[in-house]
XYZ file of C-alpha atoms in Angstrom:
576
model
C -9.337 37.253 -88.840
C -8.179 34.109 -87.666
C -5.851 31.499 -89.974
C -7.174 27.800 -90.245
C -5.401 24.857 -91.412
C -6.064 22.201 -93.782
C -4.933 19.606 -95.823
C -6.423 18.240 -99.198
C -5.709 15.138 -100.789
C -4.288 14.743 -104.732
C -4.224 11.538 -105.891
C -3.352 9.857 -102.720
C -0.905 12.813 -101.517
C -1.627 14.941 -99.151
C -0.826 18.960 -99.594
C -1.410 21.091 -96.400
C -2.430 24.693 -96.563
C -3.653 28.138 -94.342
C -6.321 29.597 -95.494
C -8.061 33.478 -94.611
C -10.583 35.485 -95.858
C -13.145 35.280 -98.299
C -13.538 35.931 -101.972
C -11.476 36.110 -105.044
C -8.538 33.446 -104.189
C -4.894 34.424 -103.927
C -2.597 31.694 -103.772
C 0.348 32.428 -102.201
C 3.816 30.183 -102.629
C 6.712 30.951 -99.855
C 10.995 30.597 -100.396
C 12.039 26.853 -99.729
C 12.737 25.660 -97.813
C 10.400 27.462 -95.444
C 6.441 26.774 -95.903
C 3.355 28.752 -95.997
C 3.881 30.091 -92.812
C 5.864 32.610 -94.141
C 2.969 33.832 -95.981
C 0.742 34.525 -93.407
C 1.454 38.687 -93.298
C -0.145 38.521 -96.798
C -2.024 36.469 -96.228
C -3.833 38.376 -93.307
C -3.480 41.874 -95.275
C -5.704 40.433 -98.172
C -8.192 38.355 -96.415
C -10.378 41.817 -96.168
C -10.716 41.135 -99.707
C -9.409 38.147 -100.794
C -9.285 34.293 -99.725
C -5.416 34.143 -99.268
C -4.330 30.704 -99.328
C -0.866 29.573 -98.102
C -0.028 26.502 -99.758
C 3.061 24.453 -98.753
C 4.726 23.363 -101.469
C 5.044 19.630 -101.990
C 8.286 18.289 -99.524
C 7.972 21.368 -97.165
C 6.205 22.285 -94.451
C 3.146 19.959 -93.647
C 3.159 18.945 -97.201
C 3.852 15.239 -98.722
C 6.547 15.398 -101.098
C 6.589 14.515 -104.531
C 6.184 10.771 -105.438
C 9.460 8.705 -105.235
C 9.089 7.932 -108.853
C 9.217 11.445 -109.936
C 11.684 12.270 -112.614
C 13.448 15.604 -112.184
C 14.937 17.548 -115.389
C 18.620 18.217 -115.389
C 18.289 20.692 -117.866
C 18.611 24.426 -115.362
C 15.447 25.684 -117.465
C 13.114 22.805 -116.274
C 13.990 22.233 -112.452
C 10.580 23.162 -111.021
C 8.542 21.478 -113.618
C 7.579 18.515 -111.502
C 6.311 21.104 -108.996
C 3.510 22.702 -112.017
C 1.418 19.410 -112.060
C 0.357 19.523 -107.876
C -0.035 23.224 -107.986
C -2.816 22.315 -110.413
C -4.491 19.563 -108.794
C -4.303 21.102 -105.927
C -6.274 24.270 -107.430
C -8.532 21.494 -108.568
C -9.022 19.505 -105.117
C -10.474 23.261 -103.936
C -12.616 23.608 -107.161
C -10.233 26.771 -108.229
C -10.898 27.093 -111.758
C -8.551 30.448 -111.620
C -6.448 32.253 -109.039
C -4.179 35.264 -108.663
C -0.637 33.438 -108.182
C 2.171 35.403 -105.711
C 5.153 34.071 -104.690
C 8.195 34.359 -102.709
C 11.621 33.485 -103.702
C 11.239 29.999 -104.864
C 7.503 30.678 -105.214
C 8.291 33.588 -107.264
C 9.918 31.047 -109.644
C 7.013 28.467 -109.056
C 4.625 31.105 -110.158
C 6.010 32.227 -113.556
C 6.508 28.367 -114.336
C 2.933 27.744 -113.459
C 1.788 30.766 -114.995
C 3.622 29.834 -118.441
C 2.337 25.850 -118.412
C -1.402 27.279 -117.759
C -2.070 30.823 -118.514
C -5.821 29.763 -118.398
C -5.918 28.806 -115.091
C -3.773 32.208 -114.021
C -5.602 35.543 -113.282
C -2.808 37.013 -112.233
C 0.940 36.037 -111.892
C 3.040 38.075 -108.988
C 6.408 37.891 -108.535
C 8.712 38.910 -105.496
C 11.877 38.561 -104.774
C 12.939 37.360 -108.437
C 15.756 38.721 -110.335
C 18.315 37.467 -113.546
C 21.539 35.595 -113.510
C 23.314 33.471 -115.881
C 23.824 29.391 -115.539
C 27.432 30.415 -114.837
C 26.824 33.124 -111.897
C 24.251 30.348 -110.192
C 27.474 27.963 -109.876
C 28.889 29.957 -108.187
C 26.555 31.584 -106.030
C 25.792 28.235 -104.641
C 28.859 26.788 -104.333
C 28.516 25.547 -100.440
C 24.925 26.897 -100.523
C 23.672 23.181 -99.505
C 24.976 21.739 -97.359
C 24.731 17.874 -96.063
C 21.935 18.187 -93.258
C 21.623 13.764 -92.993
C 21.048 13.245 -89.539
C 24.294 12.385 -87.533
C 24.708 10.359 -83.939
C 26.035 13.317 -82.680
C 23.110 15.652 -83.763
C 25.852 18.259 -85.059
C 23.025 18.445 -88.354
C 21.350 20.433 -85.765
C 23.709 23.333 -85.739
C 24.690 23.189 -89.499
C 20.308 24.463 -89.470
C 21.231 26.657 -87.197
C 24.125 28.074 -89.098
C 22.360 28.673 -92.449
C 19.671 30.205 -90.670
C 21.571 32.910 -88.388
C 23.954 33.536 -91.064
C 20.525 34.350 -93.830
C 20.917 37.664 -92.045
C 24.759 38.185 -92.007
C 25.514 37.239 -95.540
C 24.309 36.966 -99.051
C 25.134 34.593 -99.988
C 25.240 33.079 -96.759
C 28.149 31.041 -96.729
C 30.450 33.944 -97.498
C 32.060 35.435 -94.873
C 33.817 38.083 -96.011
C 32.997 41.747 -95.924
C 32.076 42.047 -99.454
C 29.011 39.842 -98.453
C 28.246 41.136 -95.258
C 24.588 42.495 -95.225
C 23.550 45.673 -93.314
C 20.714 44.355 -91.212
C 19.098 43.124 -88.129
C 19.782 40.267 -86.996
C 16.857 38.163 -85.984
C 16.066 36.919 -82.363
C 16.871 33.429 -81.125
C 12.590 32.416 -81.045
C 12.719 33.932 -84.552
C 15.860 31.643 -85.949
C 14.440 28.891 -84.306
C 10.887 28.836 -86.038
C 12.242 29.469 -89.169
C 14.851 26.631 -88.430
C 11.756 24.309 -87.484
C 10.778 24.273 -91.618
C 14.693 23.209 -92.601
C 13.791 20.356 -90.139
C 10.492 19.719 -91.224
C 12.151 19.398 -95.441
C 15.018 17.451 -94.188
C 18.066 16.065 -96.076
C 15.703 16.538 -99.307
C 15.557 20.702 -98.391
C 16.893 21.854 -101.893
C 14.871 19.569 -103.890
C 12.946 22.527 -105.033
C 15.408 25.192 -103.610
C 18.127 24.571 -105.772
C 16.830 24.337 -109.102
C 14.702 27.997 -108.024
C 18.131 29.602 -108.791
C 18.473 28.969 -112.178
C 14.571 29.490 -113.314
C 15.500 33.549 -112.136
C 16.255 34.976 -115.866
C 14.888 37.573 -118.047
C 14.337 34.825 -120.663
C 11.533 32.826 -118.784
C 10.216 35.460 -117.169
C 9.135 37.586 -120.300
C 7.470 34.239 -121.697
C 3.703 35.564 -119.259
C 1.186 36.360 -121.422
C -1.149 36.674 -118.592
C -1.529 40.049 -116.252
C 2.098 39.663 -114.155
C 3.860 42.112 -111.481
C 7.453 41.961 -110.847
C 8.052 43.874 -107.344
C 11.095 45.847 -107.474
C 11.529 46.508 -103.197
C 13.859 49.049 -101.956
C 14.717 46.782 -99.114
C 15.455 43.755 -101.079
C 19.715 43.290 -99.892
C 20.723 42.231 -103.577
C 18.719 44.510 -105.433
C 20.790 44.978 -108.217
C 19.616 41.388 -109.430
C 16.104 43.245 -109.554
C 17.121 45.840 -111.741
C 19.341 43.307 -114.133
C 16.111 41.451 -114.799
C 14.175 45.605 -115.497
C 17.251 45.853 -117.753
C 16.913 43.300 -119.901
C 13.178 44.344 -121.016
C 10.148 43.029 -120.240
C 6.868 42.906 -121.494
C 3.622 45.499 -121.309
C 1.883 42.736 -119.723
C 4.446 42.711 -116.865
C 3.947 45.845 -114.460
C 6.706 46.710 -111.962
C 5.700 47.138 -108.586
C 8.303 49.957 -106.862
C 7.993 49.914 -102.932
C 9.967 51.668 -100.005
C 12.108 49.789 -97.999
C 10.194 48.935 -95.660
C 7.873 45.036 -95.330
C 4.725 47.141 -94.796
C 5.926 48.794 -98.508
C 6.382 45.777 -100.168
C 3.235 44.054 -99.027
C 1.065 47.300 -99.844
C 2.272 47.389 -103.338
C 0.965 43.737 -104.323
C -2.235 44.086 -102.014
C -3.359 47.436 -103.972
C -2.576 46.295 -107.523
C -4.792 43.026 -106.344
C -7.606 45.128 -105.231
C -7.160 47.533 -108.368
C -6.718 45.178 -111.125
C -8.045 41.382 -109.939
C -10.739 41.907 -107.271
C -13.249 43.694 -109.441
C -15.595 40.547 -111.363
C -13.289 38.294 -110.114
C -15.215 34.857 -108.344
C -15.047 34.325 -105.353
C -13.441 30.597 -103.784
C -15.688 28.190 -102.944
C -15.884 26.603 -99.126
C -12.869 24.528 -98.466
C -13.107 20.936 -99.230
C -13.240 17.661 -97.045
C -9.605 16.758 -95.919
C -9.268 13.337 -95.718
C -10.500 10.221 -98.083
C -13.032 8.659 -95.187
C -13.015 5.292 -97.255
C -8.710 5.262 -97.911
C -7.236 2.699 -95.434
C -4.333 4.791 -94.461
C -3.371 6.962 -91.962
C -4.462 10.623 -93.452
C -3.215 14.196 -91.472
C -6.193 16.690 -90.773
C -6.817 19.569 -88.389
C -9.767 19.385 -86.538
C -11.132 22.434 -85.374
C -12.384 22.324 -81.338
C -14.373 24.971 -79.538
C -16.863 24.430 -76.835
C -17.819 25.883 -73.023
C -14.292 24.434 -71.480
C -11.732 24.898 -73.640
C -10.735 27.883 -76.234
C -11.086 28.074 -80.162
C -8.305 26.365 -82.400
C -6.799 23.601 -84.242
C -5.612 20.392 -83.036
C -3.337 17.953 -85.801
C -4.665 14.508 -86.104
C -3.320 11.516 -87.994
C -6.758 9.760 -88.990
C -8.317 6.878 -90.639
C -11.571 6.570 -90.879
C -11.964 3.436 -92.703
C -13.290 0.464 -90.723
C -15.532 -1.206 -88.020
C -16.134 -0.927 -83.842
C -14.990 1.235 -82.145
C -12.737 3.843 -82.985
C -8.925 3.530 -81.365
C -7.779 6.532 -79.791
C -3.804 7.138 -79.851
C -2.257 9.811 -77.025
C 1.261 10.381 -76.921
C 4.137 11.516 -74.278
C 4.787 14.888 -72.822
C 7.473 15.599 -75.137
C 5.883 13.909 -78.517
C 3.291 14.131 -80.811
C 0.887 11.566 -83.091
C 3.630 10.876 -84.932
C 5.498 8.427 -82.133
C 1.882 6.455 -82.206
C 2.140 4.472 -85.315
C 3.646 1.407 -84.067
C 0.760 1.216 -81.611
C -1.606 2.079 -84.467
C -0.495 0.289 -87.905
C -2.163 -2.697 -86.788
C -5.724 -1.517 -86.656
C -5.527 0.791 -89.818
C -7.936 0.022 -91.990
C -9.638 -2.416 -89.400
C -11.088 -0.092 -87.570
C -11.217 3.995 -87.040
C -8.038 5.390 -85.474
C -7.265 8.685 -84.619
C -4.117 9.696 -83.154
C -4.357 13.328 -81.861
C -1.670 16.101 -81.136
C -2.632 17.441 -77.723
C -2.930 21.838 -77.818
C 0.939 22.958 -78.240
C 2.458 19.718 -78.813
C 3.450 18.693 -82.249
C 1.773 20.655 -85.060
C -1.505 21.588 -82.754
C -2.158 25.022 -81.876
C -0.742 26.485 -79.254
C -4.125 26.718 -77.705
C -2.529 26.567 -73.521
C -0.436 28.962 -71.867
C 2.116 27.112 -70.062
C 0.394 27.908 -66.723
C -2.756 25.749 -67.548
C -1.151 22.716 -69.210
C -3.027 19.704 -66.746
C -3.853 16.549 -67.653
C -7.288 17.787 -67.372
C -7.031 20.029 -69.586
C -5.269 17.963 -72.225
C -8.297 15.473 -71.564
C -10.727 18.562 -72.184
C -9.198 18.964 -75.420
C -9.215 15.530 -76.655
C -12.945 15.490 -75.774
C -13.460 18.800 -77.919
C -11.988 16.749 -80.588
C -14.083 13.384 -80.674
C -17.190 15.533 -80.282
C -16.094 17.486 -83.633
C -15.497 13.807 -85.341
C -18.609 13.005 -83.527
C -16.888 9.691 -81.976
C -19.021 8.915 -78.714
C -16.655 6.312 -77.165
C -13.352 4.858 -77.935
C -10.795 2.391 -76.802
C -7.794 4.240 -76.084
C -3.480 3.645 -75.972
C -1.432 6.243 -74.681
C 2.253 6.615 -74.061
C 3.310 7.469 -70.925
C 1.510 11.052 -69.892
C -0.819 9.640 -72.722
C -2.554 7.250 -70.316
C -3.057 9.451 -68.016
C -5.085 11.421 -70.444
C -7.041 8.751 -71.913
C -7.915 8.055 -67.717
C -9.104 11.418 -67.213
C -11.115 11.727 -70.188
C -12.555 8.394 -68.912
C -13.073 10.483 -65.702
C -14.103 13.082 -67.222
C -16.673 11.293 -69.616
C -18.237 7.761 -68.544
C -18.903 5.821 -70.775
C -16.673 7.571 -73.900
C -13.739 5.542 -72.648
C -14.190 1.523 -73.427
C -10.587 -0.037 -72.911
C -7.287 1.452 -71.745
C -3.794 0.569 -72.599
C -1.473 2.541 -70.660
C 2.172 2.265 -72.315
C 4.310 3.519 -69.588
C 3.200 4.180 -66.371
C 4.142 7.655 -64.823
C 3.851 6.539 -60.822
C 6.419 8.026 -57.946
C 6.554 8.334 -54.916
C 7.421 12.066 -53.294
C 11.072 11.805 -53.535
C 11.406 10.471 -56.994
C 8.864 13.240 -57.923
C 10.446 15.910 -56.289
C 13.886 14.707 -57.544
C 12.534 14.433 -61.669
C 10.745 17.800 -61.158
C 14.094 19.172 -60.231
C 16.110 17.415 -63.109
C 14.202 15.556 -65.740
C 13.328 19.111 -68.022
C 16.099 21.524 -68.674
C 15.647 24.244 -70.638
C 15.625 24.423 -74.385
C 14.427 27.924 -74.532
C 16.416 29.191 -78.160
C 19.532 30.657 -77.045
C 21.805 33.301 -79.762
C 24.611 29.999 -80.259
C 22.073 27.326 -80.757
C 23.289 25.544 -77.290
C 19.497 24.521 -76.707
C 19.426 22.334 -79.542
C 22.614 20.711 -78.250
C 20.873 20.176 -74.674
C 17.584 18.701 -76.514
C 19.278 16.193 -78.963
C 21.730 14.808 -75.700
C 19.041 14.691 -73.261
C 16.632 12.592 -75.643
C 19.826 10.340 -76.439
C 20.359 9.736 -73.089
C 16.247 8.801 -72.170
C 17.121 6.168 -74.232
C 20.120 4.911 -72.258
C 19.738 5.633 -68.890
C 16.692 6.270 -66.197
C 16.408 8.620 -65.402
C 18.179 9.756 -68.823
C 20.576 11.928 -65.803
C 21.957 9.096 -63.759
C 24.527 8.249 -65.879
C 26.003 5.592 -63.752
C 25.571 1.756 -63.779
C 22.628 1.941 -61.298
C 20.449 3.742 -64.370
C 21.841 1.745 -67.631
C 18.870 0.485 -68.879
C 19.748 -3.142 -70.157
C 18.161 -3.319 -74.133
C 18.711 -2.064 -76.856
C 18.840 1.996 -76.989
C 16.748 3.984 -80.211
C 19.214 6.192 -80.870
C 19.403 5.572 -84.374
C 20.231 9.189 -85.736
C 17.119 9.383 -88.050
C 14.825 8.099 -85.071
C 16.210 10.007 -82.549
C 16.004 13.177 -84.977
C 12.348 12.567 -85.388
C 11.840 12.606 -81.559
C 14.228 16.048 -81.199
C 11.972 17.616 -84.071
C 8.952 17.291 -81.979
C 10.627 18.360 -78.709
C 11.495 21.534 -80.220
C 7.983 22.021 -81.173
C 6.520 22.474 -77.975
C 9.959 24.016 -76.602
C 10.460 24.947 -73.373
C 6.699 24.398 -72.193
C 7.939 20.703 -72.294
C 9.016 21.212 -68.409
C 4.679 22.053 -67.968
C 4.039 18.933 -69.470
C 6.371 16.831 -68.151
C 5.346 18.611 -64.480
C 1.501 17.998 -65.418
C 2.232 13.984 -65.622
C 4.426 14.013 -62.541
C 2.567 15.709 -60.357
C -1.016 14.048 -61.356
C -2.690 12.136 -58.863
C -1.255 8.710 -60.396
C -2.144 5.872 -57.717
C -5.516 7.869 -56.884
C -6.383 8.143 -60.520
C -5.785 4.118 -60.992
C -6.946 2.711 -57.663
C -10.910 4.895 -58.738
C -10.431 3.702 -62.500
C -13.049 1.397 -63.225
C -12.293 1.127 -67.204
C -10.812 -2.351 -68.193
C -7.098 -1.102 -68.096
C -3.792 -2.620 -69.460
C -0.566 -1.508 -68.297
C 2.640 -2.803 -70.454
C 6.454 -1.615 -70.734
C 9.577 -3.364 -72.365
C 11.800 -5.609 -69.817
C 14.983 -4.081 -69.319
C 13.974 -0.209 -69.080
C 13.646 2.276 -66.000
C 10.209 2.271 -66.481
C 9.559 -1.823 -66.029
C 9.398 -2.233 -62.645
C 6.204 0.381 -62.014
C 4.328 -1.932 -63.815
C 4.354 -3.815 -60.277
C 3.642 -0.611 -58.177
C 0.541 -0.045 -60.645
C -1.032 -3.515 -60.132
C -0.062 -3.154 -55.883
C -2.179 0.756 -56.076
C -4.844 -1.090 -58.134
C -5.283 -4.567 -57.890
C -8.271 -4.657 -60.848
C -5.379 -3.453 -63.422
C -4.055 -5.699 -66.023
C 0.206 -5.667 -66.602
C 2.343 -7.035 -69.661
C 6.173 -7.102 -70.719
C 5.557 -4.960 -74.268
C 6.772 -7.279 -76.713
C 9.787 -6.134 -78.638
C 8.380 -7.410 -82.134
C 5.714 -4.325 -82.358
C 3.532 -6.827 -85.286
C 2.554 -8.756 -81.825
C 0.769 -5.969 -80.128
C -2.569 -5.943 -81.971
C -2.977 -9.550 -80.211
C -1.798 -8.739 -76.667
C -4.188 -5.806 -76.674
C -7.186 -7.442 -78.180
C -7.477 -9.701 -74.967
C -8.441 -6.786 -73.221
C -10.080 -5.160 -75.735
C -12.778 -8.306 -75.902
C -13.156 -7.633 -72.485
């Protein structure tokens, strides 16, 4: 069964969730500060049965977090609290009037507070991977458990990720390093360390918001407050067991059954997934169909997944940032080989509200689906995507800005399409002669592939600096200073390294897609009004006069530096 992705609004928040199967629902809630992509064994185990939704808990994930104003209890008993009210809105926003609850970890915790606050709304409450400590013993056991992850100019945040993630599998706690904590396991591979590492990235400095507080909700005392049907699963495999058996100990009630499973994951899933079938699935209702995504009449940008399928290009999911709110035509946002929608919003914030915009994440950039094998990443095929997804909004034509590789794109779908393409503003132009390709196709893309010390993220956050510096970002001598100011802001710059260690290594097929396209062909035949800009003072700049000399029809602008004047500059040519 395949996975799909979603998002649902509550009260002007967005919560993003997978969702499998059909039937009786099953919510499941994954350890912070991972998201519901840890969930999706379960999740695929039950969907014969069930409709196993992964929910990603508000601040992780895909999820918006909590609103600013949100008090949070100081009191150890009451951490998650804040976390009870969206669990049951969101039930609400997908017309769940009751669901089996299983969690993880945190979501274990999450659970049995939800399950307390709103036994009604609770068929079932399952908890893994809980056990019982004292107040005093959770002091200490996280003593150096959370670190400072603020991004820092020399990206070394990075590698303190890294290092809680790696040593999850040599330690428990995993900040001890002594022998006494050393676990007895496998350790992960560097792909595996790095996904994992991609949700500490995705929480940020604000990871332990619901992480911390977890800790101290695991006691006998709370738990044994369910009146509703519960399971507590005591696994063989779990590395501090003992905390498992504490919690048995200490009594708890006939409502409560314990779930014993073998050491192995296939064990521990099995146990939950039969007591579901046994105990919830019979009379149980099924979910209803999953609800719109977006607000079509808020004017904001809104996150969706939009599904494409059609004769040229496979099945899947492509991220958008939307809105939908507005007149004329729709304003299509496509962004660089290495980005995602998320590096569109200067471009966009202007026409929010104004008029549609859609911003899309081409297939394995971003949060998309990896829907390309690196082999078949082409400008024409990102273009056959982006139509997929305008014919699933059912937008016939748009104006279009894209970012470097972007504009390309937007030309092809133009080529691709006549008549679905209206305007053009090309924001960087990717033009070379042979040399200067052959020379970036040797140089620009090194490889980020996850390596066993974490070196690749080292390589990605000092190659993005330097983009920002020099052109290309290699030539680090005077000749390729670029002469304005640099965004290398740590937070900015962290943003940008996030989304190049999304697509990973298969940046070098995208990057080699743009600079081996057919540039000066492509723009001389282009016959859609067209707009090249680029700031003074980078490496880019002076293409802008190669682009008008290959097609004399073009438009060309300096990109003003004040981004609030860009609505203006490209609504000449969007009149046009």
């Amino acid at each position: 069964m395949t996975i799909t992705r979603h998002f649902v609004d509550i009260g002007g928040r967005q919560v993003h969730y997978r969702r499998v199967g059909s039937g009786p629902p099953v919510i499941l809630l994954h350890p912070s500060p991972q998201s519901g992509a840890f969930s999706v064994p379960m999740a695929l185990r039950l969907a014969k049965h069930f409709t196993a939704i992964c929910m990603d808990t508000p601040g992780y994930g895909l999820s918006d977090p909590l609103p600013p104003e949100t008090v949070y209890p100081t009191h150890p008993d009451h951490g998650l609290d804040p976390y009870v009210e969206p669990l049951r809105r969101f039930m609400d926003a997908l017309g769940l009037e009751t669901a089996a609850i299983y969690g993880n970890a945190t979501g274990a915790e999450l659970a049995h507070i939800f399950a307390y606050a709103h036994p009604e709304r609770t068929a079932v409450c399952m908890i893994d991977s809980a056990g019982d400590r004292s107040d005093a013993e959770n002091d200490e056991l996280i003593d150096g458990y959370f670190p400072d992850v603020t991004p820092r100019r020399d990206g070394g945040h990075l590698l303190t990720h890294w290092d809680m993630v790696r040593s999850l599998s040599l330690f428990a706690p995993w900040q001890k390093s002594d022998g006494a904590h050393r676990l007895d396991i496998d350790m992960p591979s560097p792909a595996a360390i790095h996904e994992k590492m991609l949700d500490y990235l995705r929480a940020g400095p604000d990871y332990p918001r619901a992480y911390r507080p977890a800790f101290y909700t695991a006691k006998n005392r709370l738990i044994r407050r369910l009146t509703v049907p519960a399971t507590l699963t005591r696994w063989e495999g779990k590395p501090n067991l003992p905390e498992v058996d504490a919690l048995i100990a200490k009594g708890l009630p006939e409502n409560i059954t314990i779930l014993h499973a073998g050491p192995t994951m296939d064990a521990r899933l099995a146990a939950s997934e039969q007591y579901l079938i046994e105990r919830y699935l019979p009379g149980a209702k099924a979910a209803p169909p999953a609800p719109e995504q977006i607000d079509r009449a808020a004017p904001r940008l809104q996150k969706m997944f939009i599904d494409v399928s059609d004769k040229d290009v496979p099945g899947g999911q492509l991220l958008a940032h939307v809105c939908l709110a507005g007149h004329g035509t729709p304003i299509l946002g496509l962004h660089d080989p290495a980005g995602s929608s998320r590096r569109l919003t200067a471009f966009l914030n202007g026409y929010v509200g104004k008029r549609p915009v859609i911003a899309l994440d081409l297939p394995n950039s971003g949060e998309s689906d990896k829907l390309l094998v690196p082999a078949e990443i082409t400008i024409e095929a990102y273009a056959q995507h982006v139509a997929a997804a305008l014919d699933a909004l059912q937008i016939p034509a748009v104006d279009a800005i894209g970012r470097y590789s972007g504009g390309q794109v937007a030309m092809e779908l133009a080529r691709l399409r006549p008549g679905a393409v209206k305007h053009i503003v090309h924001a960087g132009i990717m033009l070379f002669n042979d040399a200067e390709r052959a020379e970036l196709l040797a140089n620009y893309t090194p490889s980020i592939a996850p390596r066993w010390d974490g070196g690749h993220l080292v390589t990605a956050w000092a190659a993005l600096r330097d983009m920002s510096l020099f052109w290309p970002w290699y030539n680090r001598t005077r000749s390729g200073v670029m002469r304005r100011d640099p965004a290398i802001d740590a937070v900015s710059l962290d943003a940008r390294v996030q989304d190049l260690l999304k697509i990973g290594d298969t940046y070098r097929n995208a990057y080699a897609a743009s600079f081996t396209y057919p540039m000066a062909e492509r723009l001389k035949a282009c016959d859609v009004p067209t707009l090249a800009v680029e700031f003074a003072g980078t490496g880019a700049h002076a293409r802008l006069a190669f682009a008008k000399a290959a097609a004399p029809q073009i438009r060309t602008a300096d990109l003003p530096e004040d981004a609030r004047a860009w609505p203006a500059l490209f609504g000449e040519l969007f009149a046009s």
